[in-house]
PDB file of N, CA and C in Angstrom:
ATOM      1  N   UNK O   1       7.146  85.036 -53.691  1.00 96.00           N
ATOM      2  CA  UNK O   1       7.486  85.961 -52.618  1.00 96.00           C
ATOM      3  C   UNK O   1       8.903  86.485 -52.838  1.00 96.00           C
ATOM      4  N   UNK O   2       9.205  88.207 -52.691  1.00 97.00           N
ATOM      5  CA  UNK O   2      10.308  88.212 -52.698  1.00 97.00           C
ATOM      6  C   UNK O   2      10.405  89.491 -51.740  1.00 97.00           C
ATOM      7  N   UNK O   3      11.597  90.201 -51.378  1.00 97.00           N
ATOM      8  CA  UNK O   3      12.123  91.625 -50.744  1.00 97.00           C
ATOM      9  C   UNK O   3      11.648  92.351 -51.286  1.00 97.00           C
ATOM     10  N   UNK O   4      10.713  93.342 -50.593  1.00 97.00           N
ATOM     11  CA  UNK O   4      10.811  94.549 -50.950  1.00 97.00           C
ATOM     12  C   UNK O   4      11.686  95.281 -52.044  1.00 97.00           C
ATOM     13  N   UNK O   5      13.050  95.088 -51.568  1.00 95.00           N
ATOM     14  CA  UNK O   5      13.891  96.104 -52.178  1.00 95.00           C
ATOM     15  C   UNK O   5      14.729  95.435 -53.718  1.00 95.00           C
ATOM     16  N   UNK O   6      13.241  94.222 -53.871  1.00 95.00           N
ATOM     17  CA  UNK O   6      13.589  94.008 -55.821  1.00 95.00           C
ATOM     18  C   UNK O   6      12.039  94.125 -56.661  1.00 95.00           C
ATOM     19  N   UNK O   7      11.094  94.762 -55.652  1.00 95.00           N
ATOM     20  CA  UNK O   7      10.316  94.608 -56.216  1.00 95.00           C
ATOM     21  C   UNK O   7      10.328  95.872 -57.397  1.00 95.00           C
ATOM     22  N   UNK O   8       9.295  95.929 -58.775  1.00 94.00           N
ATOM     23  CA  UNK O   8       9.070  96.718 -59.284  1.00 94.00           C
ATOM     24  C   UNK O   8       8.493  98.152 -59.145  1.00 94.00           C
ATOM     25  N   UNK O   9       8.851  99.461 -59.711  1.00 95.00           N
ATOM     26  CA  UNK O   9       8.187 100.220 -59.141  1.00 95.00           C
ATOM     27  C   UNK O   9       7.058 100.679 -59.875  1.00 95.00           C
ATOM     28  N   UNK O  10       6.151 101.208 -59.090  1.00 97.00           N
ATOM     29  CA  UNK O  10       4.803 101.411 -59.732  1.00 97.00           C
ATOM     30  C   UNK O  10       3.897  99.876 -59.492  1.00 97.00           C
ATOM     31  N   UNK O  11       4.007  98.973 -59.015  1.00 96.00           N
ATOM     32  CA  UNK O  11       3.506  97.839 -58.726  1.00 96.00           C
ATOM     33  C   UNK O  11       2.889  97.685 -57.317  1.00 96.00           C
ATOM     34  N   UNK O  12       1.860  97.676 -56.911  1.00 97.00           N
ATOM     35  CA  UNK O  12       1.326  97.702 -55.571  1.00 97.00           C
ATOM     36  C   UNK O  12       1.566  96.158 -55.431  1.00 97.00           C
ATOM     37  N   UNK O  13       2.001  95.933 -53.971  1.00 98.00           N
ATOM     38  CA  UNK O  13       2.463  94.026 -53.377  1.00 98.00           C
ATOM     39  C   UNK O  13       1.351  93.946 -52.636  1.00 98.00           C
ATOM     40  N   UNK O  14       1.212  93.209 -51.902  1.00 98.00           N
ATOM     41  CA  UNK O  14       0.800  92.945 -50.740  1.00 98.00           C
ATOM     42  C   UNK O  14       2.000  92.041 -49.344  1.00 98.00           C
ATOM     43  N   UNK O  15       2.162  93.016 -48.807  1.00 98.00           N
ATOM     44  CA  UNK O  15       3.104  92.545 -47.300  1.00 98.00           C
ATOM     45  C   UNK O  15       2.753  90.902 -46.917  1.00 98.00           C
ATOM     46  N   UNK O  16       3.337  90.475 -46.769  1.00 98.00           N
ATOM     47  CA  UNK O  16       3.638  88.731 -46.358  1.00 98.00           C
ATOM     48  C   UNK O  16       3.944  88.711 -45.131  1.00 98.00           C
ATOM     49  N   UNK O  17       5.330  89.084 -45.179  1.00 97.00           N
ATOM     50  CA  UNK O  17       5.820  88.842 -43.393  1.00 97.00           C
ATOM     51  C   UNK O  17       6.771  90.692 -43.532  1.00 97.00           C
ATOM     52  N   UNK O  18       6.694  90.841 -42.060  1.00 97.00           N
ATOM     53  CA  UNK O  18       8.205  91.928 -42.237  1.00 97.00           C
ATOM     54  C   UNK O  18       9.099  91.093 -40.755  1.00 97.00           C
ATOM     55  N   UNK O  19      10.423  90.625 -41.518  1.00 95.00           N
ATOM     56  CA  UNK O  19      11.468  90.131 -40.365  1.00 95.00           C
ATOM     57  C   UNK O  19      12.192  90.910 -39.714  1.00 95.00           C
ATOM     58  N   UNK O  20      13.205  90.578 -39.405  1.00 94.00           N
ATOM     59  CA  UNK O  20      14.099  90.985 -38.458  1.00 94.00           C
ATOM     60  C   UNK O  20      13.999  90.679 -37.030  1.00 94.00           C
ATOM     61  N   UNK O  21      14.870  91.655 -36.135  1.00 96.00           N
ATOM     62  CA  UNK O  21      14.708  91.954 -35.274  1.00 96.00           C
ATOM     63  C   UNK O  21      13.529  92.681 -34.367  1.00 96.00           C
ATOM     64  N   UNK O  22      12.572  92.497 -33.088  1.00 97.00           N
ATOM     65  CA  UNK O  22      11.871  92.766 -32.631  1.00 97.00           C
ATOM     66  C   UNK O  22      12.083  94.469 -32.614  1.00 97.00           C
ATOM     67  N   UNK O  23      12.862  94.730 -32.730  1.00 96.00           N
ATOM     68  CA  UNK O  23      12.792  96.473 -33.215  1.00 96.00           C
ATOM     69  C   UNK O  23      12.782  96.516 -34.042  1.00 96.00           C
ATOM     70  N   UNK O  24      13.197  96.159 -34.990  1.00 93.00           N
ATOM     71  CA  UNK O  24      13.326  96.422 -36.346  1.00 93.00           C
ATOM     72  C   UNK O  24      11.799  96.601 -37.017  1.00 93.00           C
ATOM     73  N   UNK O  25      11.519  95.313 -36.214  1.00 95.00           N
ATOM     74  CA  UNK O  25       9.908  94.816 -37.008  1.00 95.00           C
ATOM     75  C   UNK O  25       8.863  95.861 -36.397  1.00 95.00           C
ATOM     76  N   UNK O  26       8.806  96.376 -35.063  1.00 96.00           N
ATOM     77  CA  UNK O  26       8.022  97.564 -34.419  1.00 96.00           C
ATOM     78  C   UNK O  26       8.572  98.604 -35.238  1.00 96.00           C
ATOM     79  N   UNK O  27       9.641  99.348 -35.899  1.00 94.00           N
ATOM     80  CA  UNK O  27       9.804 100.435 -36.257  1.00 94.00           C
ATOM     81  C   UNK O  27       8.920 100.684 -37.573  1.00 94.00           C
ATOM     82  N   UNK O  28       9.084  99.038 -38.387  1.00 96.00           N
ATOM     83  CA  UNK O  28       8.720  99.359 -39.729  1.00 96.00           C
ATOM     84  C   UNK O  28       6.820  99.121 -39.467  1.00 96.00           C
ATOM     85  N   UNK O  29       6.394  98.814 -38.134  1.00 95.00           N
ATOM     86  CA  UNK O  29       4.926  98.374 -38.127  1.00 95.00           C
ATOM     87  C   UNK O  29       4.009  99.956 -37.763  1.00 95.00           C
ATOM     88  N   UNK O  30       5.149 100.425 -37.180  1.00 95.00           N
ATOM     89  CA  UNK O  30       5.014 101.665 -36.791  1.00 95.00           C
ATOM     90  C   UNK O  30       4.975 103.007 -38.124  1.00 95.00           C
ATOM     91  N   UNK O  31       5.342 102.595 -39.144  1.00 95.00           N
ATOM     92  CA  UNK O  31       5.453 103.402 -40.311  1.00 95.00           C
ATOM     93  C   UNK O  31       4.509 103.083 -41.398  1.00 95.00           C
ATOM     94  N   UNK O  32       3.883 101.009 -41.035  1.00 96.00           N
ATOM     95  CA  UNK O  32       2.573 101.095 -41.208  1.00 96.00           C
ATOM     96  C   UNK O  32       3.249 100.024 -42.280  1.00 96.00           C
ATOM     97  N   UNK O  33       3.683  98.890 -42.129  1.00 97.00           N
ATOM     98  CA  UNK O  33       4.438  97.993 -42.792  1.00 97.00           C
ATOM     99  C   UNK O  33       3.934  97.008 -42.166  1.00 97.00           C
ATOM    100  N   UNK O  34       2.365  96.198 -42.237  1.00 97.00           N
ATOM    101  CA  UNK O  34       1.835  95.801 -41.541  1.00 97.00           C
ATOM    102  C   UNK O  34       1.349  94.477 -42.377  1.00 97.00           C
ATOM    103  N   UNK O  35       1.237  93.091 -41.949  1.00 97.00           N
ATOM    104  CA  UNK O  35       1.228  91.975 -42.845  1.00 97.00           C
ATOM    105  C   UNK O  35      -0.045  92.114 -43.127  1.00 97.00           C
ATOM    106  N   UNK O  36      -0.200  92.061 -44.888  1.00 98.00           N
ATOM    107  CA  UNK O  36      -1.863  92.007 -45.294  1.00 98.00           C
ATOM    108  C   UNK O  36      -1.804  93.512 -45.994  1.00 98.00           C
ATOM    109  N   UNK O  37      -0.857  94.752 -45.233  1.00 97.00           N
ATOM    110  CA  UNK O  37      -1.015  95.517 -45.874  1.00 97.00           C
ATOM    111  C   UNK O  37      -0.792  95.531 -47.723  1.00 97.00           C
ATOM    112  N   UNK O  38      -0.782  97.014 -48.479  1.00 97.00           N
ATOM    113  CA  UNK O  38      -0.222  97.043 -49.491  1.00 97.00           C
ATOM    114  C   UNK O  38       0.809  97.976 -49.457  1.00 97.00           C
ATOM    115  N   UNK O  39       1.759  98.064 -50.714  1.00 98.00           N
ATOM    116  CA  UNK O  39       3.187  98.515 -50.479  1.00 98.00           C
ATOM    117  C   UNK O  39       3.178  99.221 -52.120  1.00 98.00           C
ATOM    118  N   UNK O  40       3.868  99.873 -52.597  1.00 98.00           N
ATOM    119  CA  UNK O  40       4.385 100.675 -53.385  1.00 98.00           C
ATOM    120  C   UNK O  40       5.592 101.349 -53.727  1.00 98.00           C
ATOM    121  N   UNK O  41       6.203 100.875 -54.700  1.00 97.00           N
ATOM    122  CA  UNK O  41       7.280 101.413 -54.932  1.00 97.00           C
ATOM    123  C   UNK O  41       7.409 102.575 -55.784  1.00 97.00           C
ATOM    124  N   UNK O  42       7.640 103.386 -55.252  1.00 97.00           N
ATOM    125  CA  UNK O  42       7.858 104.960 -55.897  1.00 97.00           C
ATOM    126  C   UNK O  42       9.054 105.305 -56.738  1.00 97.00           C
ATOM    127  N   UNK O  43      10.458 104.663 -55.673  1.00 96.00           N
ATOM    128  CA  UNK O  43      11.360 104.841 -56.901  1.00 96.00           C
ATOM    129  C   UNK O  43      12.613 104.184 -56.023  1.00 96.00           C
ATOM    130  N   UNK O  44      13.459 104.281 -56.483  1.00 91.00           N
ATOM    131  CA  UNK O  44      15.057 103.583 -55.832  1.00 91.00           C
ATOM    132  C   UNK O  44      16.164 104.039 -56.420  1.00 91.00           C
ATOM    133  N   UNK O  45      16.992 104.566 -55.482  1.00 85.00           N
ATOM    134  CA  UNK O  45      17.937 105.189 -56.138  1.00 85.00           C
ATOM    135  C   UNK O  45      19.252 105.439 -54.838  1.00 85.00           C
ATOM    136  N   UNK O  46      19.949 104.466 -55.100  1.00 83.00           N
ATOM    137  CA  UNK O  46      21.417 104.374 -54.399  1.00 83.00           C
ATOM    138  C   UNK O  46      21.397 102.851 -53.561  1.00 83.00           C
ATOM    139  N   UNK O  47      20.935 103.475 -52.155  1.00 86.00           N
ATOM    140  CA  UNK O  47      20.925 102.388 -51.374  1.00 86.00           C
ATOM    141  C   UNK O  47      19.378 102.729 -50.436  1.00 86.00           C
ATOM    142  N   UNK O  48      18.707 103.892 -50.937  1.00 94.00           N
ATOM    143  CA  UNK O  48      17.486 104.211 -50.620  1.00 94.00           C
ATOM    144  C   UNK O  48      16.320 103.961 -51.082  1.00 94.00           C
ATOM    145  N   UNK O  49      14.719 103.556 -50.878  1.00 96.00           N
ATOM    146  CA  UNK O  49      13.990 103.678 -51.365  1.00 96.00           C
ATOM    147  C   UNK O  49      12.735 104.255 -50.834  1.00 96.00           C
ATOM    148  N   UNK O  50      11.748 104.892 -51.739  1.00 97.00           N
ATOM    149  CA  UNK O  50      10.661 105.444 -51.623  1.00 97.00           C
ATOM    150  C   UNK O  50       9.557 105.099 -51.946  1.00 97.00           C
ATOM    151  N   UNK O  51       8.854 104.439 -50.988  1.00 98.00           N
ATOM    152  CA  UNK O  51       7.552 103.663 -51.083  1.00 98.00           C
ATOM    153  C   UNK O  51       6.146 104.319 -49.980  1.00 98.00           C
ATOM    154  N   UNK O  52       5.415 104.123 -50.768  1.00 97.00           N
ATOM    155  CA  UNK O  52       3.738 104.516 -50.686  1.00 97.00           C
ATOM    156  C   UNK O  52       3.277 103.520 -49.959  1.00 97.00           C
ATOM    157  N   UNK O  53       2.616 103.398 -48.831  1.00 97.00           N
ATOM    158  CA  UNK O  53       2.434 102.891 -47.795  1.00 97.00           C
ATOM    159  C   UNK O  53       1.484 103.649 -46.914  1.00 97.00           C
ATOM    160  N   UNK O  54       0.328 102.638 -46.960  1.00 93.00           N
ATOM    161  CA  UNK O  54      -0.758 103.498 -45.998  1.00 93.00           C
ATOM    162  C   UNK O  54      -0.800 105.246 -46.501  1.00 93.00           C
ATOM    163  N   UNK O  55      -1.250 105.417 -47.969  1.00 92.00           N
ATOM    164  CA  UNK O  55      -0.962 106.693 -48.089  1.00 92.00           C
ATOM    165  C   UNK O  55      -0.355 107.488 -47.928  1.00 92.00           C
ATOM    166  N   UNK O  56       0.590 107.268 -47.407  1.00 95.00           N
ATOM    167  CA  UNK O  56       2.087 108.505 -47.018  1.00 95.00           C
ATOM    168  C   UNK O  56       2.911 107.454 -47.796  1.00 95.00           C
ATOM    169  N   UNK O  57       4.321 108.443 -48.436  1.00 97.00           N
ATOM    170  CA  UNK O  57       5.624 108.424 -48.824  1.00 97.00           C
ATOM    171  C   UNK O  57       6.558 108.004 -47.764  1.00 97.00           C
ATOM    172  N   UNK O  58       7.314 107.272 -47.650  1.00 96.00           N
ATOM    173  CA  UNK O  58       8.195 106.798 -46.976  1.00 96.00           C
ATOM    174  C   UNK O  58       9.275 106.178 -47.329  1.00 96.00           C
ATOM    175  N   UNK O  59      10.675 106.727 -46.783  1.00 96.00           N
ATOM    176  CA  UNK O  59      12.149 106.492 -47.574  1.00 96.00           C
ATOM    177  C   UNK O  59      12.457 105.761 -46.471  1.00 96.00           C
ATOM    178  N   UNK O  60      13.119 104.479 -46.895  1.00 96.00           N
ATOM    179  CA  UNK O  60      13.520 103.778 -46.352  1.00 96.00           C
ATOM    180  C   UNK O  60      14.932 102.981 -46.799  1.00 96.00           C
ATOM    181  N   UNK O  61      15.780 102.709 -46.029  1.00 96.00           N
ATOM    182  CA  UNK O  61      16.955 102.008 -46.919  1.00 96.00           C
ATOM    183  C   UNK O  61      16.843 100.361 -47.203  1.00 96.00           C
ATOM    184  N   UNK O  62      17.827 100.183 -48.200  1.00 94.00           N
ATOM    185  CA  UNK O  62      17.560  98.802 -49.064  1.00 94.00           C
ATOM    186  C   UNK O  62      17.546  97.459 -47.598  1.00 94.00           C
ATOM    187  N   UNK O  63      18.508  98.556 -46.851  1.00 94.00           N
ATOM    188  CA  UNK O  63      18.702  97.133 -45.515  1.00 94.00           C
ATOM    189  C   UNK O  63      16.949  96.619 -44.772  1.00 94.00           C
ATOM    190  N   UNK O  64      16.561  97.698 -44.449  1.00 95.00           N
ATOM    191  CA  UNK O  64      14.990  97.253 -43.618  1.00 95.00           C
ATOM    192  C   UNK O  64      14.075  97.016 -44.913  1.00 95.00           C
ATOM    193  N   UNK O  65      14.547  97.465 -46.674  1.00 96.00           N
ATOM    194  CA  UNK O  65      13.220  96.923 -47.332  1.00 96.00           C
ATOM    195  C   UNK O  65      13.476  95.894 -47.462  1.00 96.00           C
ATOM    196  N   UNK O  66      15.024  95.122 -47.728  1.00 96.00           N
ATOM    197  CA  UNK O  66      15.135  93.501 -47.769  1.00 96.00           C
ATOM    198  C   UNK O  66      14.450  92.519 -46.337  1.00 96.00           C
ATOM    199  N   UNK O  67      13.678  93.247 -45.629  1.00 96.00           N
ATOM    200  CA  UNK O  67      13.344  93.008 -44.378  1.00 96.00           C
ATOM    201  C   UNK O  67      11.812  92.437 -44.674  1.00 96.00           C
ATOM    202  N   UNK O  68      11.209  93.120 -45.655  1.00 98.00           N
ATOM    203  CA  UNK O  68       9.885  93.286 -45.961  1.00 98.00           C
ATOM    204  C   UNK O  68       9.929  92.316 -47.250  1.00 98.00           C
ATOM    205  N   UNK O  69       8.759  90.960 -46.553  1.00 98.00           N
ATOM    206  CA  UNK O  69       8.528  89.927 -48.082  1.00 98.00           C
ATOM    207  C   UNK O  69       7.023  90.386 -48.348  1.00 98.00           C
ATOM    208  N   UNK O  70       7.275  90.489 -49.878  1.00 98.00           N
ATOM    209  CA  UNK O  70       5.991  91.058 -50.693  1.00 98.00           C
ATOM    210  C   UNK O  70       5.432  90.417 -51.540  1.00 98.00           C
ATOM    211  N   UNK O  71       4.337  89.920 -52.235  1.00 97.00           N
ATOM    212  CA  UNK O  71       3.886  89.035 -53.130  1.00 97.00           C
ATOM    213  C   UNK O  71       3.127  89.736 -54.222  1.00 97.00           C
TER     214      UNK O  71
END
């Protein structure tokens, strides 16, 4: 199990847990960051990343993907 924001890109995960804070965790469940789901990394570049999720693209920063454990 590790963060989101070391996983490889081009590698589909499967979602484990997403932590944080009770907002935190509704914002990213809400964008479809859902345990059981799958995840995709598209690309990373700064402190941003772009991951495939439930069929839509979604940029997210390194802080809420270290939020997301992936296997």
């Amino acid at each position: 199990m590790m963060p989101l924001s070391i996983a490889d890109a081009g590698v589909a995960k499967v979602i484990c847990k997403v932590g944080g804070k009770e907002e935190s965790r509704k914002f990213l469940e809400n964008l479809g960051f859902v345990t059981g789901g799958t995840v995709t990394v598209i690309s990373g570049a700064g402190g941003n990343m772009i991951v495939n999720v439930k069929d839509s693209r979604v940029a997210i920063g390194k802080d809420m993907a270290n939020k997301i454990i992936v296997i």
